[in-house]
């Protein structure tokens, strides 16, 4: 067996990740099955000689055991506190941050209701800041709850990957206090250094520039503006905005070069670089994706120190096994998976891709600039091809221009990373500002440059392809079929080339043909937002939205739908109902998409702060009629504290009851419609003459109201049961209805 560490590491990592989808009551049977298969592999000589099957099966058996023990000893006892009120006492163990006007703290609990407990972490949210700092002991009364998943975000798995199994919100009206610790661990000083470096960037640079720099250098993503996040996500370069494998590689090579220039000697320089990488991992916060790359870098540097070349796949196996051995939940971390696949792609595919490109550039392949470009393109293609399936499955989209954007951005990001590291360290050491001005000016210019270029690239049509499109599913199925056929052909090299060419041809043809077929077609989406209505219209790369945000609306699904699309232009936004709890969500949407026209009811004027957005809304009282594009018209009415909206697109009529009401209040000429969309079913709903009825409320209310429509013999859908509903409207007034999660 050539690479035993790779087999063990990969098997353990993959098995742990898959177990999240396995029901708990089947885990003992799964353990028995793997144990039996392992014994069979040991008994049968033909299988035993190979060893790889026995080792993999034993590793999978161990993974099932570890997962089951971790679930029952660590996770379930904490999650059993769901829905309870408690007095907690614990240590603030990470840097607090503010998001959506809430202050968030990671606290390690040692005392619950005045009783000592096995330590566990919680994420505590509070509308007001807590008077405390890192490693202070916090005591207060809270409500504990397990975060709820949604189609937009699997929050439970996300936080479990960070060893946080339960959340809490603070009762601010009750007494809470913090006290300084008697002693702190060495990690406290690393966190304080991180805090000072974050503050240094904010002090030296404008807010937007500082947020990008802190993301690139210190993996601080909480303060990144949504528009910058979306732009880099669309072009497939978002990983460059948060410290990742590329940044660790830059750091290790940067310090290796410095130590060699200082005449420390190759071996000592490699050891010092390995120590620097370890300290930097601690500075970032020991996140799984960073640890994986860090371990690989450290192994590589130790190999240089002892004059031995390490095996990349074995090193990767050691890295993921080490991470998951000490923290089994890390196997659920999407960042770790993306990093793992990126490294695997570079290890397996980088050289073949590079050699192939160089073979086509015989006359100019020795040029240094050409060599650099070929190397960058090869790395981007190898990473993109290996992470594409996971990104498509997890995010439901992929960037078609990722190789191009990475080729453009990797050089300036390398410069930004090194410059910002120097600037932050000089600032923390209180070096006079005159020594920092020049590098800070250069760093700011380059940062603003990449932000500007990202905006331009993000506007390229179909820069990002969503798998909601049928053509994307067809392309994926066709590519998998080609791969399956190619494996059985004798000449694997030729079949691989043919597969790549045909797959690429289908992707490009499909994207352009889909774009042509959608020209002139209006897509109306009714989003599953529990209580309230999210109605989003798209046409020819433009967007309009009507959002009725009641108290219990799930705005996460709306924001997720908007970010998943490649469309960035919003012409029209109507917010007739804006509950105060969703003010921040609405303002985030406005800041990200900057709609040309925003409508708000005058009763919501107090909830809206124009200075925090890029738009000046039009306020209306009682009713307003507006139009956009050439075939879309919206009429909004407020009658007896209820909101009614009629939307007409190419003579297809939608009537929205945003919060119940009475059908008798609606003018008779509006009661005849193609689609009735109701968050709350109005009184006398029988008087509405609708062809199709869509319920946009929570599941319990939807089930009750569906029965009422069934009794009338009417066609009815519910977004709470099976996901979003789409209506594709052609210019001649014909339409078709489809569903999607």
XYZ file of C-alpha atoms in Angstrom:
741
model
C 0.000 0.000 0.000
C 1.771 3.112 -1.289
C 0.068 5.847 0.753
C -1.369 4.404 3.990
C -1.708 7.807 5.685
C -3.721 9.156 2.754
C -6.057 6.123 2.863
C -6.590 6.479 6.617
C -7.031 10.262 6.555
C -9.346 10.388 3.548
C -11.499 7.451 4.737
C -11.892 8.890 8.238
C -12.684 12.392 6.974
C -15.197 11.339 4.312
C -16.945 8.822 6.583
C -17.425 11.358 9.383
C -18.880 13.881 6.932
C -21.343 11.362 5.467
C -22.630 10.328 8.906
C -24.454 13.655 9.309
C -27.021 12.278 6.815
C -27.452 8.939 8.664
C -30.331 8.594 11.201
C -29.048 8.079 14.722
C -30.935 4.824 15.277
C -29.125 3.176 12.346
C -25.607 3.963 13.604
C -25.226 0.716 15.656
C -26.226 -1.313 12.579
C -23.746 0.632 10.463
C -21.002 -0.058 12.995
C -21.831 -3.772 12.938
C -21.804 -3.815 9.131
C -18.377 -2.174 8.840
C -16.972 -4.402 11.586
C -18.211 -7.503 9.766
C -16.821 -6.303 6.432
C -13.464 -5.608 8.081
C -13.312 -9.147 9.520
C -14.199 -10.597 6.120
C -11.443 -8.552 4.468
C -8.942 -9.929 6.991
C -10.087 -13.538 6.614
C -10.109 -13.704 2.797
C -6.452 -13.929 1.608
C -7.003 -12.207 -1.766
C -8.446 -9.132 -0.066
C -6.009 -9.214 2.869
C -2.985 -9.035 0.548
C -4.185 -5.724 -0.881
C -4.487 -4.199 2.636
C -6.164 -1.036 1.358
C -9.706 -2.421 1.838
C -8.963 -3.658 5.360
C -7.405 -0.354 6.390
C -10.274 1.693 4.889
C -12.953 -0.497 6.518
C -11.258 -0.362 9.918
C -10.980 3.421 9.622
C -14.680 3.716 8.724
C -15.582 1.544 11.726
C -13.570 3.863 13.973
C -15.241 6.926 12.417
C -18.732 5.563 13.154
C -17.714 4.880 16.768
C -16.246 8.346 17.280
C -19.289 10.024 15.685
C -21.745 8.042 17.863
C -19.823 8.734 21.077
C -19.459 12.442 20.255
C -23.173 12.710 19.434
C -24.313 11.147 22.701
C -21.738 12.561 25.104
C -21.227 16.083 23.761
C -23.970 17.181 21.366
C -27.279 15.740 22.622
C -26.840 16.649 26.327
C -26.340 20.293 25.292
C -29.173 20.323 22.741
C -31.532 18.932 25.385
C -31.414 22.435 26.894
C -33.350 23.740 23.861
C -36.149 26.137 24.843
C -35.050 26.582 28.467
C -34.144 29.699 30.453
C -30.973 29.526 32.491
C -28.413 31.473 34.460
C -25.057 30.888 32.809
C -21.516 31.612 33.855
C -18.573 31.161 31.521
C -15.573 32.635 29.733
C -15.730 34.878 26.650
C -13.366 32.800 24.514
C -13.260 34.731 21.223
C -13.341 38.293 19.913
C -16.927 39.666 20.030
C -18.396 40.931 16.784
C -21.419 42.914 15.630
C -23.707 41.731 12.846
C -27.203 42.931 11.844
C -27.198 45.313 14.832
C -26.658 42.444 17.278
C -23.592 41.861 19.407
C -22.370 38.275 19.313
C -20.174 36.480 21.845
C -18.721 32.974 21.920
C -18.820 31.848 25.551
C -17.505 28.626 27.057
C -19.961 27.699 29.805
C -18.612 26.220 33.031
C -21.593 26.843 35.301
C -25.307 26.394 34.533
C -27.960 27.430 37.078
C -25.237 27.676 39.730
C -24.027 24.109 39.103
C -20.744 23.103 37.525
C -21.172 21.373 34.165
C -18.949 19.831 31.519
C -17.718 22.902 29.558
C -19.505 23.653 26.278
C -19.652 26.626 23.929
C -22.643 28.800 23.071
C -23.170 31.712 20.723
C -24.774 34.517 22.744
C -26.608 37.356 20.966
C -27.589 40.654 22.505
C -29.060 43.895 21.101
C -26.725 45.786 23.442
C -23.010 45.359 24.021
C -21.883 43.439 27.086
C -19.309 45.173 29.258
C -16.628 42.548 28.853
C -13.518 41.576 26.932
C -11.749 38.401 25.824
C -11.319 35.866 28.661
C -13.565 37.853 31.013
C -16.009 35.725 32.993
C -19.624 36.486 32.063
C -22.696 35.771 34.208
C -26.277 36.440 33.106
C -29.774 35.123 32.419
C -30.402 33.794 28.916
C -32.826 31.821 26.776
C -31.205 28.760 25.158
C -32.297 27.452 21.767
C -31.061 25.207 18.952
C -30.753 27.228 15.702
C -33.391 26.347 13.112
C -32.398 25.263 9.619
C -33.916 26.730 6.479
C -33.654 26.033 2.747
C -31.206 28.922 2.639
C -28.853 27.864 5.408
C -28.183 24.717 7.455
C -27.298 26.664 10.579
C -27.227 23.661 12.938
C -24.552 21.838 10.915
C -22.604 25.060 10.334
C -22.322 25.815 14.044
C -21.769 22.164 14.933
C -18.648 22.278 12.748
C -17.452 25.013 15.120
C -18.335 22.906 18.205
C -21.281 25.173 19.043
C -24.429 23.113 19.622
C -26.794 25.696 21.056
C -27.431 29.443 20.888
C -28.739 31.921 23.431
C -30.107 35.432 23.605
C -29.522 37.631 26.594
C -32.293 39.046 28.769
C -30.893 42.594 28.849
C -33.490 43.843 31.321
C -32.108 41.437 33.931
C -28.799 41.879 35.708
C -25.658 40.541 34.054
C -22.028 41.231 34.826
C -18.465 40.348 33.869
C -15.307 40.057 35.895
C -11.633 39.975 34.992
C -9.910 36.571 35.170
C -7.236 35.873 37.771
C -5.009 34.321 35.096
C -5.176 33.800 31.354
C -3.748 31.254 28.915
C -1.048 32.179 26.342
C -3.760 32.149 23.660
C -5.237 35.264 25.286
C -2.247 37.298 24.103
C -2.615 35.990 20.552
C -6.289 37.019 20.538
C -5.358 40.468 21.872
C -2.806 40.810 19.064
C -5.515 39.868 16.560
C -7.849 42.437 18.109
C -5.181 45.162 17.875
C -4.416 44.293 14.247
C -8.114 44.468 13.336
C -8.358 47.867 15.030
C -5.187 49.078 13.309
C -6.680 48.495 9.846
C -9.860 50.343 10.818
C -7.807 53.242 12.119
C -5.541 53.548 9.064
C -7.944 52.798 6.174
C -11.519 53.767 5.223
C -14.187 51.361 6.475
C -14.731 49.438 3.209
C -11.012 49.123 2.499
C -10.308 48.007 6.079
C -13.017 45.329 5.896
C -11.399 43.825 2.772
C -7.908 43.955 4.282
C -9.055 42.329 7.530
C -10.713 39.580 5.513
C -7.626 38.885 3.404
C -5.158 39.001 6.309
C -7.141 37.858 9.358
C -10.163 35.965 7.951
C -12.530 38.534 9.494
C -15.628 38.295 7.263
C -18.338 39.694 9.539
C -17.815 43.301 8.453
C -17.386 42.709 4.712
C -20.024 44.729 2.783
C -22.619 42.523 1.104
C -22.002 43.983 -2.350
C -18.290 43.085 -2.197
C -19.127 39.584 -0.951
C -21.610 39.067 -3.777
C -19.258 40.387 -6.469
C -16.405 38.099 -5.452
C -18.803 35.172 -5.061
C -20.173 35.678 -8.583
C -16.700 35.707 -10.130
C -15.517 32.703 -8.089
C -12.858 34.580 -6.097
C -14.551 34.876 -2.701
C -11.944 32.563 -1.132
C -9.361 35.305 -1.721
C -11.265 37.657 0.615
C -10.884 35.328 3.596
C -7.629 33.775 4.707
C -7.302 30.412 2.985
C -4.709 27.976 1.685
C -3.377 30.498 -0.807
C -2.670 33.002 1.961
C -0.903 30.427 4.153
C 1.286 29.450 1.192
C 2.077 33.142 0.571
C 2.975 33.611 4.244
C 5.254 30.566 4.443
C 7.140 31.492 1.282
C 7.373 35.158 2.326
C 8.981 34.364 5.693
C 11.141 31.599 4.235
C 12.534 34.208 1.811
C 13.081 36.747 4.637
C 14.858 34.265 6.912
C 17.108 33.134 4.071
C 17.972 36.768 3.285
C 18.899 37.201 6.965
C 21.437 34.375 6.531
C 19.790 31.978 8.991
C 20.616 28.990 6.795
C 18.160 26.846 4.866
C 17.337 24.388 7.655
C 16.901 27.004 10.389
C 14.951 29.275 8.008
C 12.539 26.411 7.264
C 12.041 25.705 10.993
C 11.429 29.392 11.773
C 8.950 29.599 8.871
C 7.110 26.556 10.258
C 6.881 28.290 13.659
C 5.582 31.459 11.949
C 2.884 29.447 10.149
C 1.793 27.879 13.461
C 1.552 31.277 15.167
C -0.413 32.672 12.230
C -2.882 29.745 12.414
C -3.392 30.621 16.092
C -3.893 34.275 15.143
C -6.639 33.314 12.670
C -8.338 31.165 15.297
C -7.493 27.511 14.533
C -10.277 27.159 11.960
C -10.351 23.676 10.308
C -9.693 24.898 6.764
C -6.670 26.918 7.911
C -5.320 24.089 10.097
C -5.459 21.707 7.138
C -3.283 23.938 4.964
C -1.114 24.919 7.919
C -0.320 21.306 8.782
C 0.618 20.636 5.161
C 2.874 23.716 5.076
C 4.530 22.746 8.351
C 5.137 19.185 7.096
C 6.611 20.604 3.886
C 8.884 22.996 5.819
C 10.028 20.231 8.184
C 10.800 18.189 5.083
C 13.072 21.009 3.880
C 14.735 21.135 7.303
C 15.601 17.420 7.309
C 16.311 17.237 3.553
C 13.422 14.899 2.824
C 10.637 15.466 0.367
C 7.189 14.727 1.819
C 4.444 12.999 -0.140
C 1.629 15.486 -0.819
C -1.247 13.002 -0.554
C 0.110 11.501 2.666
C 0.556 15.010 4.076
C -3.023 15.876 3.169
C -4.204 12.635 4.796
C -2.298 13.452 8.008
C -3.740 16.973 8.019
C -7.431 16.043 7.732
C -7.050 13.047 10.067
C -5.384 15.206 12.741
C -8.113 17.828 12.515
C -10.994 15.342 12.690
C -9.347 13.217 15.385
C -9.309 16.117 17.854
C -12.526 17.711 16.554
C -14.884 15.225 14.785
C -17.339 18.024 14.029
C -14.779 19.693 11.760
C -15.682 17.183 9.044
C -18.919 19.159 8.506
C -17.074 22.413 7.814
C -17.613 23.477 4.188
C -14.437 25.559 4.362
C -12.418 22.468 5.269
C -14.007 20.525 2.421
C -13.318 23.267 -0.117
C -9.737 23.497 1.115
C -9.312 19.729 1.003
C -10.595 19.493 -2.563
C -8.534 22.511 -3.642
C -5.351 20.910 -2.315
C -6.284 17.554 -3.819
C -6.918 19.244 -7.169
C -3.532 20.971 -7.144
C -1.777 17.746 -6.100
C -3.438 15.573 -8.734
C -4.251 17.860 -11.670
C -1.899 20.857 -11.567
C 1.097 19.255 -13.332
C -0.920 17.512 -16.088
C -2.826 20.723 -16.867
C 0.360 22.804 -16.829
C 2.203 20.350 -19.093
C -0.731 20.251 -21.501
C -0.881 24.062 -21.811
C 2.900 24.359 -22.140
C 2.892 21.749 -24.916
C 0.630 24.050 -26.955
C 2.931 27.053 -26.444
C 6.175 25.632 -27.791
C 7.646 28.893 -29.080
C 6.912 31.122 -26.092
C 6.743 28.694 -23.183
C 10.186 29.739 -21.839
C 9.085 33.337 -21.347
C 8.893 34.137 -17.598
C 5.642 36.071 -17.846
C 4.044 33.333 -19.950
C 5.263 30.705 -17.471
C 3.725 32.635 -14.582
C 0.404 32.961 -16.409
C 0.408 29.267 -17.337
C 1.130 28.336 -13.721
C -1.675 30.590 -12.405
C -4.182 29.286 -14.951
C -3.198 25.685 -14.176
C -3.685 26.186 -10.440
C -7.042 27.915 -10.998
C -8.303 25.197 -13.342
C -7.190 22.363 -11.063
C -8.851 23.985 -8.019
C -11.996 24.949 -9.951
C -12.497 21.500 -11.480
C -12.156 19.691 -8.132
C -14.301 22.102 -6.098
C -16.985 22.512 -8.780
C -19.136 19.488 -7.768
C -19.174 20.436 -4.072
C -19.781 24.139 -4.757
C -22.601 23.273 -7.156
C -24.212 20.915 -4.651
C -23.742 23.048 -1.531
C -24.213 26.556 -2.932
C -26.365 25.645 -5.947
C -24.193 27.720 -8.254
C -20.773 27.938 -9.823
C -18.734 30.713 -11.396
C -17.861 30.167 -15.052
C -15.146 32.833 -14.971
C -13.391 31.603 -11.826
C -10.123 30.676 -13.628
C -9.984 34.143 -15.228
C -10.751 36.033 -12.020
C -8.178 34.036 -10.034
C -5.565 34.729 -12.697
C -6.297 38.460 -12.340
C -6.581 38.645 -8.550
C -3.938 36.285 -7.128
C -0.964 38.647 -7.857
C -2.542 41.790 -6.284
C -3.925 39.781 -3.336
C -0.399 38.444 -2.714
C 0.895 42.020 -2.543
C -2.031 43.139 -0.344
C -1.488 40.248 2.083
C 2.212 40.969 2.581
C 1.777 44.751 2.741
C -1.139 44.643 5.187
C 0.798 42.222 7.427
C 3.738 44.634 7.555
C 1.470 47.672 8.079
C -0.491 46.022 10.907
C 2.609 44.816 12.731
C 4.264 48.243 12.454
C 1.104 49.894 13.749
C 0.818 47.485 16.701
C 4.487 48.196 17.528
C 3.648 51.940 17.577
C 6.013 52.794 14.721
C 5.610 56.467 13.672
C 2.888 57.032 11.053
C 5.407 58.497 8.593
C 6.906 55.028 8.089
C 3.471 53.523 7.418
C 2.017 56.136 5.059
C 3.628 54.965 1.814
C 2.913 51.206 2.128
C -0.592 52.047 3.405
C -1.244 54.271 0.359
C -0.063 51.534 -2.020
C -2.061 48.861 -0.169
C -5.221 50.995 -0.283
C -4.862 51.678 -4.024
C -4.430 47.979 -4.870
C -7.349 46.996 -2.614
C -9.674 49.527 -4.238
C -8.467 48.294 -7.628
C -9.497 44.659 -6.994
C -12.868 45.803 -5.614
C -13.445 47.904 -8.743
C -12.423 45.080 -11.115
C -14.679 42.642 -9.236
C -17.651 44.953 -9.900
C -16.874 44.966 -13.635
C -16.397 41.180 -13.882
C -19.561 40.496 -11.845
C -21.624 42.264 -14.522
C -20.619 39.737 -17.205
C -23.804 37.838 -18.205
C -23.797 34.280 -16.865
C -20.573 34.876 -14.942
C -22.259 32.698 -12.343
C -24.408 29.735 -13.351
C -27.181 28.626 -11.011
C -28.100 24.943 -10.897
C -31.731 25.975 -10.646
C -31.502 26.131 -14.440
C -32.467 22.931 -16.272
C -29.521 23.360 -18.636
C -27.109 23.101 -15.677
C -28.590 19.795 -14.532
C -28.460 18.525 -18.127
C -24.799 19.527 -18.402
C -23.916 17.786 -15.108
C -25.735 14.586 -16.122
C -24.122 14.557 -19.582
C -20.632 15.108 -18.115
C -21.062 12.272 -15.607
C -22.229 9.989 -18.440
C -19.145 10.895 -20.514
C -16.876 10.151 -17.550
C -18.558 6.776 -16.978
C -18.152 5.832 -20.644
C -14.570 7.127 -20.774
C -13.470 4.939 -17.856
C -14.305 1.816 -19.887
C -12.407 2.925 -22.994
C -8.885 1.636 -23.610
C -7.240 4.978 -24.341
C -7.925 6.960 -21.159
C -5.876 9.964 -22.300
C -7.934 10.482 -25.464
C -11.236 9.813 -23.686
C -10.325 12.383 -20.993
C -9.612 15.030 -23.641
C -12.846 14.200 -25.456
C -14.830 14.377 -22.218
C -13.399 17.796 -21.331
C -14.010 19.224 -24.812
C -17.568 17.890 -25.111
C -18.435 18.952 -21.554
C -17.040 22.453 -22.107
C -18.837 22.727 -25.438
C -22.146 21.706 -23.853
C -21.654 24.163 -20.965
C -21.002 27.123 -23.267
C -23.687 26.155 -25.788
C -26.210 25.553 -23.021
C -25.451 28.839 -21.256
C -25.793 30.940 -24.396
C -28.848 29.062 -25.704
C -30.521 29.381 -22.312
C -29.813 33.103 -22.279
C -31.305 33.474 -25.767
C -34.361 31.385 -24.863
C -35.009 33.545 -21.777
C -34.900 36.813 -23.714
C -38.269 38.491 -23.291
C -39.432 35.948 -20.674
C -40.330 37.226 -17.217
C -39.641 34.932 -14.243
C -41.810 35.522 -11.185
C -40.695 33.719 -7.989
C -42.807 33.331 -4.852
C -40.297 32.694 -2.067
C -40.883 30.497 0.957
C -40.645 33.104 3.721
C -43.031 31.510 6.253
C -45.315 34.424 7.197
C -45.316 37.186 4.597
C -44.799 37.432 0.848
C -41.567 37.520 -1.112
C -42.392 38.157 -4.788
C -39.314 38.592 -7.005
C -39.444 39.286 -10.747
C -36.520 38.823 -13.157
C -36.203 39.664 -16.838
C -33.271 40.192 -19.234
C -30.750 40.529 -16.408
C -32.952 42.967 -14.433
C -34.871 42.460 -11.220
C -37.832 43.832 -9.281
C -39.192 42.754 -5.906
C -42.250 43.109 -3.690
C -41.462 42.173 -0.072
C -44.164 42.094 2.588
C -42.210 41.433 5.786
C -44.460 40.541 8.691
C -43.228 39.870 12.223
C -42.545 36.145 11.652
C -41.253 36.390 8.089
C -38.142 34.382 7.196
C -36.054 36.995 5.406
C -33.068 34.632 5.210
C -34.701 32.748 2.337
C -35.330 35.979 0.439
C -31.733 37.162 0.834
C -30.469 33.703 -0.119
C -32.554 33.695 -3.300
C -31.272 37.143 -4.280
C -27.617 36.266 -3.653
C -27.877 32.923 -5.489
C -28.808 34.612 -8.746
C -26.229 36.189 -11.041
C -28.495 39.255 -11.507
C -27.197 42.356 -9.720
C -29.421 45.137 -11.094
C -32.628 45.965 -9.230
C -34.979 48.436 -10.894
C -37.850 48.371 -8.411
C -38.382 47.456 -4.746
C -41.755 47.683 -3.011
C -41.807 47.364 0.814
C -45.468 48.006 1.720
C -45.082 46.094 5.009
C -41.842 46.425 6.965
C -41.929 45.071 10.488
C -39.311 46.711 12.686
C -37.529 43.417 13.335
C -36.668 43.196 9.613
C -35.458 46.762 9.163
C -31.804 45.694 9.008
C -32.553 42.923 6.492
C -34.383 45.360 4.224
C -31.587 47.918 4.442
C -28.984 45.240 3.657
C -30.919 44.323 0.512
C -31.113 47.975 -0.498
C -27.398 48.591 0.156
C -26.435 45.503 -1.837
C -28.656 46.005 -4.904
C -29.305 49.790 -4.862
C -32.772 49.728 -6.490
C -33.578 52.609 -8.819
C -37.051 52.959 -7.270
C -37.963 52.047 -3.679
C -41.521 52.365 -2.374
C -42.374 52.518 1.339
C -45.574 53.120 3.225
C -45.518 56.320 5.287
C -46.296 54.228 8.387
C -42.853 52.604 7.978
C -40.910 55.865 7.632
C -39.723 55.633 11.249
C -38.288 52.169 10.584
C -36.099 53.343 7.720
C -32.863 55.298 7.879
C -32.078 56.810 4.475
C -28.549 57.789 5.514
C -27.610 54.101 5.842
C -28.591 53.171 2.278
C -27.901 54.203 -1.299
C -31.509 55.061 -2.098
C -34.112 57.711 -1.309
C -37.505 55.978 -1.085
C -40.843 57.202 -2.344
C -43.388 57.200 0.483
C -47.083 56.593 -0.183
C -50.290 56.792 1.819
C -53.389 54.662 1.078
C -52.424 53.702 -2.475
C -49.900 54.091 -5.257
C -49.625 52.868 -8.825
C -46.285 52.368 -10.532
C -44.817 50.681 -13.586
C -41.395 49.524 -14.742
C -39.995 47.841 -17.818
C -42.495 47.866 -20.678
C -45.016 45.301 -19.456
C -45.042 45.373 -15.647
C -47.479 47.372 -13.530
C -48.017 47.311 -9.753
C -50.875 48.838 -7.727
C -50.589 48.924 -3.916
C -53.544 49.654 -1.600
C -53.806 50.128 2.157
C -57.384 49.665 3.362
C -58.413 49.232 7.016
C -54.829 48.418 8.105
C -54.487 45.669 5.495
C -52.300 45.712 2.398
C -53.398 44.516 -1.060
C -51.211 44.454 -4.153
C -52.065 43.798 -7.789
C -49.217 42.956 -10.154
C -49.819 42.776 -13.896
C -47.105 41.263 -16.139
C -47.882 40.776 -19.856
C -51.600 40.685 -18.938
C -51.017 37.940 -16.337
C -52.544 39.188 -13.080
C -51.314 38.463 -9.528
C -53.315 39.561 -6.501
C -51.461 39.584 -3.160
C -53.100 39.569 0.268
C -50.063 40.489 2.366
C -51.651 40.201 5.832
C -55.222 38.979 5.486
C -58.075 41.452 5.171
C -61.465 41.337 3.499
C -62.135 40.546 -0.161
C -65.065 42.998 -0.087
C -62.546 45.830 0.341
C -61.000 45.009 -3.041
C -62.481 46.812 -6.079
C -64.474 44.349 -8.177
C -62.302 44.864 -11.242
C -59.305 43.485 -9.278
C -60.986 40.342 -7.969
C -60.562 38.491 -11.253
C -56.924 37.291 -11.399
C -54.713 34.478 -12.629
C -52.913 34.034 -9.294
C -54.033 34.715 -5.742
C -51.059 34.880 -3.329
C -52.059 35.012 0.328
C -50.005 35.226 3.498
C -53.172 35.484 5.563
C -56.404 34.250 3.964
C -58.885 37.148 3.713
C -62.509 37.106 4.796
C -64.842 36.265 1.891
C -61.920 34.807 -0.077
C -64.563 32.878 -2.087
C -65.319 36.116 -3.969
C -61.844 36.161 -5.544
C -62.015 34.607 -9.021
C -58.530 33.099 -9.325
C -57.187 30.302 -11.549
C -54.345 29.400 -9.188
C -53.921 29.984 -5.456
C -50.579 30.148 -3.640
C -50.320 30.179 0.154
C -47.297 31.959 1.632
C -47.571 31.279 5.357
C -46.250 28.819 7.914
C -46.957 25.121 7.466
C -49.748 24.845 10.063
C -51.733 27.790 8.672
C -51.156 26.571 5.117
C -52.565 23.117 5.899
C -55.748 24.651 7.327
C -56.223 27.042 4.408
C -55.433 24.406 1.790
C -58.422 22.409 3.000
C -60.646 25.437 2.467
C -59.530 25.724 -1.169
C -59.911 21.979 -1.703
C -63.545 22.226 -0.562
C -64.105 24.880 -3.229
C -62.466 22.635 -5.830
C -59.721 25.203 -6.494
C -56.113 24.650 -7.519
C -53.823 25.495 -4.573
C -50.074 25.472 -3.824
C -48.167 26.096 -0.606
C -44.565 27.337 -0.531
C -44.263 26.119 3.077
C -44.542 22.479 1.986
C -42.324 22.014 -1.044
C -40.301 25.190 -1.593
C -40.422 28.195 -3.913
C -42.861 28.481 -6.806
C -41.848 29.958 -10.164
C -44.100 31.355 -12.865
C -42.422 31.826 -16.267
C -44.361 34.400 -18.280
C -43.910 34.840 -22.038
C -44.545 38.096 -23.851
C -47.785 36.715 -25.350
C -49.293 36.198 -21.892
C -48.795 32.423 -21.742
C -47.173 31.052 -18.596
C -45.974 27.860 -16.956
C -45.614 26.980 -13.269
C -42.754 25.039 -11.708
C -41.356 24.311 -8.274
C -37.841 24.416 -6.857
C -36.200 24.261 -3.458
